[in-house]
mmCIF file of C-alpha atoms in Angstrom:
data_model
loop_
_atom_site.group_PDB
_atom_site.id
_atom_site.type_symbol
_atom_site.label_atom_id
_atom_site.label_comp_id
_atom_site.label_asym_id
_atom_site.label_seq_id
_atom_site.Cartn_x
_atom_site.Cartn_y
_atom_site.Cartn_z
ATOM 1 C CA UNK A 1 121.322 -71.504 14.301
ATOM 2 C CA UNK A 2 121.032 -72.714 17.399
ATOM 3 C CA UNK A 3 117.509 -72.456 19.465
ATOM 4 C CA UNK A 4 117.327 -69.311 22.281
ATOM 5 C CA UNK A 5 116.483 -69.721 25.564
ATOM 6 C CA UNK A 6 113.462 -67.792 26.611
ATOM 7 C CA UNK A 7 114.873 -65.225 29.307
ATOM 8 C CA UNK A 8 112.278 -63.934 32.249
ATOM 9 C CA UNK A 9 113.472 -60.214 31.016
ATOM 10 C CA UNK A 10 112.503 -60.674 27.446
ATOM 11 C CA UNK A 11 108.489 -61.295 29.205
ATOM 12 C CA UNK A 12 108.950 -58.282 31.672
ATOM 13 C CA UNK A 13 110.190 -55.874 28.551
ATOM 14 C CA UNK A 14 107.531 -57.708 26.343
ATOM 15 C CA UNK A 15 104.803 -56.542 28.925
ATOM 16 C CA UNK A 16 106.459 -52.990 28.629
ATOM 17 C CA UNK A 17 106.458 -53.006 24.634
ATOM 18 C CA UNK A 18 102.681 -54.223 25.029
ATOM 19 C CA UNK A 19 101.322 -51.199 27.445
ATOM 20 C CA UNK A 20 103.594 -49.132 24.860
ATOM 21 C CA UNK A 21 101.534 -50.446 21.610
ATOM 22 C CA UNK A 22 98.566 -49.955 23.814
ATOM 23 C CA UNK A 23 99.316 -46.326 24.291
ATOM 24 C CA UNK A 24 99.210 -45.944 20.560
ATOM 25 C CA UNK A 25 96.011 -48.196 19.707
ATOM 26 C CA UNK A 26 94.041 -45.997 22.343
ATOM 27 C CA UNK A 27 95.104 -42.352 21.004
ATOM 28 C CA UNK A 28 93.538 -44.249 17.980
ATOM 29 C CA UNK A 29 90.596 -45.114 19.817
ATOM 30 C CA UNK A 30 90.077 -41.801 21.139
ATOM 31 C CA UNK A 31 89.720 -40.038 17.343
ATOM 32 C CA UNK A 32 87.009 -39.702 15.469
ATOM 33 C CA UNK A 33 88.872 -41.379 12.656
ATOM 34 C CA UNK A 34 90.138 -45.377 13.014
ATOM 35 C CA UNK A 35 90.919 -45.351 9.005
ATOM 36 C CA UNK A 36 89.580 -48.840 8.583
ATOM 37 C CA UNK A 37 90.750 -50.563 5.271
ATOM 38 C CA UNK A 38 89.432 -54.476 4.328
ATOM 39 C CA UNK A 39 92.687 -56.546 3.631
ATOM 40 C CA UNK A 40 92.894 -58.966 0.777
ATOM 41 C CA UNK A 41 91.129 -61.676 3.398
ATOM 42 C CA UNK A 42 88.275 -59.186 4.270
ATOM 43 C CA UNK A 43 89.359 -58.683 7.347
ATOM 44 C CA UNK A 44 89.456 -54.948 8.525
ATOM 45 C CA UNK A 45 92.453 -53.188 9.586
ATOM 46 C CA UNK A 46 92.527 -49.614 11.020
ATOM 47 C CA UNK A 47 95.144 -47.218 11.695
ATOM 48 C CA UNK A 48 95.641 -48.514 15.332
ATOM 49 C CA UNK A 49 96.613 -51.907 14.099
ATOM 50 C CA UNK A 50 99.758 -50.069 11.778
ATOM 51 C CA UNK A 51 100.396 -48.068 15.162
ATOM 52 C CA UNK A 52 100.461 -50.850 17.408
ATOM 53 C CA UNK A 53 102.778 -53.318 14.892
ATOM 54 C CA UNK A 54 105.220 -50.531 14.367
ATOM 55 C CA UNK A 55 105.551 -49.921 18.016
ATOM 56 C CA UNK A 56 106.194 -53.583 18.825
ATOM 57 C CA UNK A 57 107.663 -54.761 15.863
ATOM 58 C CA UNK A 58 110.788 -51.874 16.796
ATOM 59 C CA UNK A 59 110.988 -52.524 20.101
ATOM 60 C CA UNK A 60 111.139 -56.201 19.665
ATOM 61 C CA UNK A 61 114.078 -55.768 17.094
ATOM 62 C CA UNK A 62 115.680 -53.966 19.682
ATOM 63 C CA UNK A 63 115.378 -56.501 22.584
ATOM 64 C CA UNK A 64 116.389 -59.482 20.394
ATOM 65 C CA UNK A 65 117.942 -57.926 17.270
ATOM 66 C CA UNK A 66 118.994 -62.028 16.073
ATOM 67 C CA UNK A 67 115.278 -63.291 16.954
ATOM 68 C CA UNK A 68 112.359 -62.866 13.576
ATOM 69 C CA UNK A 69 109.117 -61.239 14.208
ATOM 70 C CA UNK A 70 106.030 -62.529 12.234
ATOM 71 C CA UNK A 71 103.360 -59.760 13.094
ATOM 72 C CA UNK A 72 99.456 -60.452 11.153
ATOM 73 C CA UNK A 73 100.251 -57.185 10.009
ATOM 74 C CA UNK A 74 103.285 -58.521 7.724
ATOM 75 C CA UNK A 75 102.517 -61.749 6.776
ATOM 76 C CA UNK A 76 104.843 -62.069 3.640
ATOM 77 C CA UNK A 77 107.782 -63.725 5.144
ATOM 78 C CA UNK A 78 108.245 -66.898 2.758
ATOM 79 C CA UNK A 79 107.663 -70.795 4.163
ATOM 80 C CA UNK A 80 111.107 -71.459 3.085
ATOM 81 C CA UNK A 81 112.399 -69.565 5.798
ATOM 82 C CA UNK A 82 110.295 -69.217 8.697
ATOM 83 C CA UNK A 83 110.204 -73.340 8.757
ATOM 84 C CA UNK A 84 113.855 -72.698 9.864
ATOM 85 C CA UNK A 85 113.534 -70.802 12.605
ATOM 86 C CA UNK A 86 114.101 -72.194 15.752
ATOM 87 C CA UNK A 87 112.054 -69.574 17.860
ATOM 88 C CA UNK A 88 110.555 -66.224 17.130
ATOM 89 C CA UNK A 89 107.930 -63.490 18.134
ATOM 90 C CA UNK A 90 104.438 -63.898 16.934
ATOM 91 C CA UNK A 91 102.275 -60.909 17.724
ATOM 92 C CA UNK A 92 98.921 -59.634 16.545
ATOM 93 C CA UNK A 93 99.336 -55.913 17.552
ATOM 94 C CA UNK A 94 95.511 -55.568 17.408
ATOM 95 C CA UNK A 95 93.354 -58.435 17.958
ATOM 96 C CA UNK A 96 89.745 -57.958 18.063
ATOM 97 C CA UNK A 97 89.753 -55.203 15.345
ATOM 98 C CA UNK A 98 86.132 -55.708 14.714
ATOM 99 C CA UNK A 99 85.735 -55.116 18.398
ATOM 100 C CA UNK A 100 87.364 -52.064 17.812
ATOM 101 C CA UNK A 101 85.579 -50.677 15.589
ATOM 102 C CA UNK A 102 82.846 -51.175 17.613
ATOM 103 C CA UNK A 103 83.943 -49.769 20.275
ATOM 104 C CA UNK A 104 83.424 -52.084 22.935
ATOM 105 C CA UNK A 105 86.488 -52.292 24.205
ATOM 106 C CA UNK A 106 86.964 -56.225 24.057
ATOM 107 C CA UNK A 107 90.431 -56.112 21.938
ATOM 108 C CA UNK A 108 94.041 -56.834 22.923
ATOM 109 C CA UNK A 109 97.758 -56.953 22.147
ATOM 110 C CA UNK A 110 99.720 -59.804 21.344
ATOM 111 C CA UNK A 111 103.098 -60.690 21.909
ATOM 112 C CA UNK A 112 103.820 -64.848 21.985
ATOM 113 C CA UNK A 113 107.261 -66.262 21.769
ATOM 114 C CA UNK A 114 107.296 -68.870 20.176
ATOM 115 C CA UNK A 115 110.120 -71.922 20.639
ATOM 116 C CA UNK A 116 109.850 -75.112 18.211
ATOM 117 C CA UNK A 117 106.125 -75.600 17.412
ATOM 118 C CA UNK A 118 105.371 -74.154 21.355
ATOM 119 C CA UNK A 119 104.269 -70.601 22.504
ATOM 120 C CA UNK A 120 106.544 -70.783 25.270
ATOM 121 C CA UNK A 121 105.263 -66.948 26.767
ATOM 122 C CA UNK A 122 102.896 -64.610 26.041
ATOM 123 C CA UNK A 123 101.334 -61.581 27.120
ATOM 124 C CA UNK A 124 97.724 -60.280 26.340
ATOM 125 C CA UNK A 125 97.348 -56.497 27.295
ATOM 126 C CA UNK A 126 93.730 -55.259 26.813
ATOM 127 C CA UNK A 127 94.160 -51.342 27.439
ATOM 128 C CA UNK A 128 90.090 -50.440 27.551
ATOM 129 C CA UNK A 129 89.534 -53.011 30.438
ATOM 130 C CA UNK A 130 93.449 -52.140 32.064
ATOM 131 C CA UNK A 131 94.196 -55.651 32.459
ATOM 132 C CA UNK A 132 97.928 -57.079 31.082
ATOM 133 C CA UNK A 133 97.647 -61.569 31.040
ATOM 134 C CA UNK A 134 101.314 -62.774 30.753
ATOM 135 C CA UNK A 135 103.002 -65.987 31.847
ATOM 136 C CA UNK A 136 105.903 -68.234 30.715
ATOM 137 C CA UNK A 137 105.968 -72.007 30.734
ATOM 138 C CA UNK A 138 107.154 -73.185 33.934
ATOM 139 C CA UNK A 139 107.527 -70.179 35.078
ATOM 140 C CA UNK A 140 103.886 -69.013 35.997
ATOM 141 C CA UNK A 141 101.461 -66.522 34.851
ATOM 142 C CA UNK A 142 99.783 -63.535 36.172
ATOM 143 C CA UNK A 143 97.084 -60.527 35.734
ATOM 144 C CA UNK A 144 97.621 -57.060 36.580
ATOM 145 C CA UNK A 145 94.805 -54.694 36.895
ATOM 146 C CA UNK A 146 94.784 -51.450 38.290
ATOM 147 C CA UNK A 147 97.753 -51.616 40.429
ATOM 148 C CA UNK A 148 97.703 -55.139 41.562
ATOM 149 C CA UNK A 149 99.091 -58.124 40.310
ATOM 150 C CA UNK A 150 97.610 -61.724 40.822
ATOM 151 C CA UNK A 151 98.931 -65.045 39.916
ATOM 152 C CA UNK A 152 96.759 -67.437 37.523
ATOM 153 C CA UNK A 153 96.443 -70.823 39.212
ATOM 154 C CA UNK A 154 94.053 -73.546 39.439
ATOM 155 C CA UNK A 155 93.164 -71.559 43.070
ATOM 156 C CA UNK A 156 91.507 -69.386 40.893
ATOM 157 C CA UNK A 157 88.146 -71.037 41.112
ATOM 158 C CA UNK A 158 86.472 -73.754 42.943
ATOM 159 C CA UNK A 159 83.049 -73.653 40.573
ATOM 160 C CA UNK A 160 81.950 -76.958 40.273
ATOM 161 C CA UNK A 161 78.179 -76.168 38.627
ATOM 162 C CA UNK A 162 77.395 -76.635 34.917
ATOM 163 C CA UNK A 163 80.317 -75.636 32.440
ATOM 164 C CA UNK A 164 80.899 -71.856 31.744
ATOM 165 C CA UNK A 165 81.795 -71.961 28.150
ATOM 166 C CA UNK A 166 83.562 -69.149 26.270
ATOM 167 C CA UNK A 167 82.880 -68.013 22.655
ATOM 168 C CA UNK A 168 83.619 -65.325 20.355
ATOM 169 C CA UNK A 169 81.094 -62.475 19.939
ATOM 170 C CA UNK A 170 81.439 -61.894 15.957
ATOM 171 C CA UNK A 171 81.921 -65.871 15.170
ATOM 172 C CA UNK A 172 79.555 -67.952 16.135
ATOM 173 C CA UNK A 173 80.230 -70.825 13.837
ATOM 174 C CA UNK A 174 77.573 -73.697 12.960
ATOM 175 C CA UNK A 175 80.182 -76.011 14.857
ATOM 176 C CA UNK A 176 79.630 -74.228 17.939
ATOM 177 C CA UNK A 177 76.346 -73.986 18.003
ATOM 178 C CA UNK A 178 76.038 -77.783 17.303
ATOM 179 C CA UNK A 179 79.145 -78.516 20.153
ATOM 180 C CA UNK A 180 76.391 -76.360 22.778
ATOM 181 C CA UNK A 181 73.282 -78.456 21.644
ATOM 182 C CA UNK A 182 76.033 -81.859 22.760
ATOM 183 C CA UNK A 183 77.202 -80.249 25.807
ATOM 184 C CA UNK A 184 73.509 -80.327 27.591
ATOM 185 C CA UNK A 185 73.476 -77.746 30.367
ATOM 186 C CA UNK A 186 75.725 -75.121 30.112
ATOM 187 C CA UNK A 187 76.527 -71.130 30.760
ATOM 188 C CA UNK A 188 77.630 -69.614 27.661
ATOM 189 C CA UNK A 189 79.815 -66.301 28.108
ATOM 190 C CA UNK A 190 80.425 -64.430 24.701
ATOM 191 C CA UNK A 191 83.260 -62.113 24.653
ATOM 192 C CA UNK A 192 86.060 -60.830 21.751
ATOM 193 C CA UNK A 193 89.953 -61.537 20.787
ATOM 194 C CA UNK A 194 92.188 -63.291 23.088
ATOM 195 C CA UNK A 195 90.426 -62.122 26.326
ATOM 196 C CA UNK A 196 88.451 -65.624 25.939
ATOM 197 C CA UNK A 197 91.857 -67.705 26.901
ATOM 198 C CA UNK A 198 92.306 -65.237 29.848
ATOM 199 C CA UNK A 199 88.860 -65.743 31.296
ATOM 200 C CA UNK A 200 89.933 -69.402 31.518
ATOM 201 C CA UNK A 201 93.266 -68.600 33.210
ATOM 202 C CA UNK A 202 90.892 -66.382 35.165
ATOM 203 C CA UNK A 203 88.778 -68.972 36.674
ATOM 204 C CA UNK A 204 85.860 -67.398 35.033
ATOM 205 C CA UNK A 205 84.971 -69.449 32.359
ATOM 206 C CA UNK A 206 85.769 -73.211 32.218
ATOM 207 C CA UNK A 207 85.826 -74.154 28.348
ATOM 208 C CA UNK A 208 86.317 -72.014 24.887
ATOM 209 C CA UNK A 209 85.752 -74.732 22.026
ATOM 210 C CA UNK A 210 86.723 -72.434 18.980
ATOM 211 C CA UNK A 211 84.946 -74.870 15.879
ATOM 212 C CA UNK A 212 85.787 -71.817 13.198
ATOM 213 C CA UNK A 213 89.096 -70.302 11.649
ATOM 214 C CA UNK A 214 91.354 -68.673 13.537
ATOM 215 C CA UNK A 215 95.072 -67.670 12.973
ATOM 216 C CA UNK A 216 98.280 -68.460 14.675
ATOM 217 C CA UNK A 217 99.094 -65.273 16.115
ATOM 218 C CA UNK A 218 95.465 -65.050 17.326
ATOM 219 C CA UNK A 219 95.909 -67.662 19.667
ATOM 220 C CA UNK A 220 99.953 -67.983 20.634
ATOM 221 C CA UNK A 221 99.885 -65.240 23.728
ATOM 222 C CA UNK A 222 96.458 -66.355 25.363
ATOM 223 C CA UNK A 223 97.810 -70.191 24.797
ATOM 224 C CA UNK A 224 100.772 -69.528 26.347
ATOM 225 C CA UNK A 225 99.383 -67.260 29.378
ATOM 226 C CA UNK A 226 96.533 -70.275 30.040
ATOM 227 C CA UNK A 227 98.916 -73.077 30.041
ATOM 228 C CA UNK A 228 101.514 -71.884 32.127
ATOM 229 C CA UNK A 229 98.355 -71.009 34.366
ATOM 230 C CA UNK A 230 97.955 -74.817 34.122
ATOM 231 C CA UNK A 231 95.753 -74.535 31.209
ATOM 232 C CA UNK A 232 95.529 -76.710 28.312
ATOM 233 C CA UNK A 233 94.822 -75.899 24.571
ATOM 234 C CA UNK A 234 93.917 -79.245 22.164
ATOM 235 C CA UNK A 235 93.802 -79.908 19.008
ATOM 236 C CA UNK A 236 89.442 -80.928 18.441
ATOM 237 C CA UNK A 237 90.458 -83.930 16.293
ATOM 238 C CA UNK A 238 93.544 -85.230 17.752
ATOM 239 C CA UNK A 239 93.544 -84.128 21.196
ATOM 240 C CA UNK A 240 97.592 -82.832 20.423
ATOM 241 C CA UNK A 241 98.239 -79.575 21.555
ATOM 242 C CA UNK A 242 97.960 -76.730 19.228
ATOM 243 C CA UNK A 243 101.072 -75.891 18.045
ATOM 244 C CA UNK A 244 102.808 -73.203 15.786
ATOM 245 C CA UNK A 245 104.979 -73.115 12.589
ATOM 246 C CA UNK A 246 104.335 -76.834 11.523
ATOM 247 C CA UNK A 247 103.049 -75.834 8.058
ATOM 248 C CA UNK A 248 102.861 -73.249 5.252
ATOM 249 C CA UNK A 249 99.606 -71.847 6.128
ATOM 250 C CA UNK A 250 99.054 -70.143 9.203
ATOM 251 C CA UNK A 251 95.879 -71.272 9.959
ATOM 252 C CA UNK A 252 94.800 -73.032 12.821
ATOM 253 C CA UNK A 253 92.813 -76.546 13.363
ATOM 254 C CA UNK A 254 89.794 -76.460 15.296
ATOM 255 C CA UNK A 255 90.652 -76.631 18.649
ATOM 256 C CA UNK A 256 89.237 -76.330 22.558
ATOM 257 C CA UNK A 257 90.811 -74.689 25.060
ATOM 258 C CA UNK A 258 90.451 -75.937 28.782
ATOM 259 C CA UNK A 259 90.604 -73.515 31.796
ATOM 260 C CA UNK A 260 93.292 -75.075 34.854
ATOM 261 C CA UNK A 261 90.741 -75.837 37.261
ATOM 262 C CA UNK A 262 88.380 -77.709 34.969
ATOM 263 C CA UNK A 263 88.643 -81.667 35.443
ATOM 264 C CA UNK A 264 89.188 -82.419 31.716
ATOM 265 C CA UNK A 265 92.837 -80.834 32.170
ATOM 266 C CA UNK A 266 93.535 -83.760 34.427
#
């Protein structure tokens, strides 16, 4: 099989099939009734994450009928074959479920292509906060927000004070905490899902150091939309950039992700 080239139309429909899975998660969020389950790794799922998969899982198979789609909603495609694949989608149709459920609004959608062991474009649509994140490797990446679209560049920011760093707001992990006591002075900004990456590409936030388990398609969209802002996304050990579909398990190594204007990207 030879390997696809990533088309600029495949990221404008994939922003489309996002605000469409969107649509669905938020006639979720507007019952009464999310029908949260726990999933054999404890994890919650609700009816908005089914929604939201189905949605994009269909209209992905439509766009690129030859292409695989590994969702976190149907996880049982066997090593054997996925270390084959030259690209394919990787979505999480609803990440931040325990955001969700709580209602603060602090979730997003998915969609990451991914090419080799790189998540060559992504898109992050967070429908409570009406903000879409997308970008493609040399290509660019932008934000659009009610009406208006900006591109995500180093221009972003000029802060030069003591480093803004991102971290989850249901996982703070003992290797955070000790990673903030080594830092010295800092600004620590707590906020759910994917929308951590995107305050980097944002210029809002200058470093997310995520010292605690994460999976693959948590982090392939936001990776993709901060480093073709300029971003960069490491590997905490090795310094390598996180990559994708090197191994059986899907789980990530600890890694820390670097916004473009912050001088540790140079």
């Amino acid at each position: 099989m030879t390997t696809p080239m990533f088309k600029q139309e495949w990221l404008e429909s994939a922003v489309a099939i996002a605000l469409e899975a969107g649509e669905q998660i938020m006639t979720v969020y507007a019952s009464d009734e999310f029908g949260v389950e726990t999933k054999d790794d404890a994890s919650p799922v609700t009816a908005a994450d089914l929604a939201s998969h189905e949605v994009i899982v269909k209209r992905l198979k439509l766009l690129t009928p030859d292409i695989p789609v590994m969702s976190e909603e149907s996880t049982d495609i066997d090593w054997n074959e996925r270390q084959h694949w030259p690209a394919y989608w990787l979505i999480d149709p609803l990440d931040g479920t325990k955001e969700f459920i709580k209602r603060n609004g602090e979730f997003t959608v998915n969609i990451a292509f991914i090419v080799g062991d790189r998540a060559v474009a992504g898109v992050v649509y967070a429908p409570v906060l009406d903000k879409c994140f997308y970008g493609a490797i040399a290509r660019g990446a932008w934000v659009e927000h009610a009406g208006t679209k900006q591109q995500l560049c180093s221009a972003n920011s000029d802060y030069d004070g003591a480093p803004r760093i991102v971290g989850s707001r249901s996982h703070i992990s003992p290797g955070l905490e000790a990673y903030l006591q080594d830092t010295g002075e800092h600004q620590m900004k707590s906020v759910g899902s994917s929308l951590k990456f995107c305050l980097l590409a944002e210029g809002e936030a200058d470093i997310y150091p995520r010292l605690g388990l994460t999976s693959e398609w948590d982090t392939a969209a936001a990776q993709a939309v901060l480093e073709s802002a300029g971003g960069k996304v490491v590997q905490f050990d090795t310094g390598k950039r996180l990559d994708y579909n090197q191994k059986e398990d899907i789980l990530n190594p600890y890694f820390i992700a670097y916004a473009p204007h912050w001088q540790a990207c140079d």
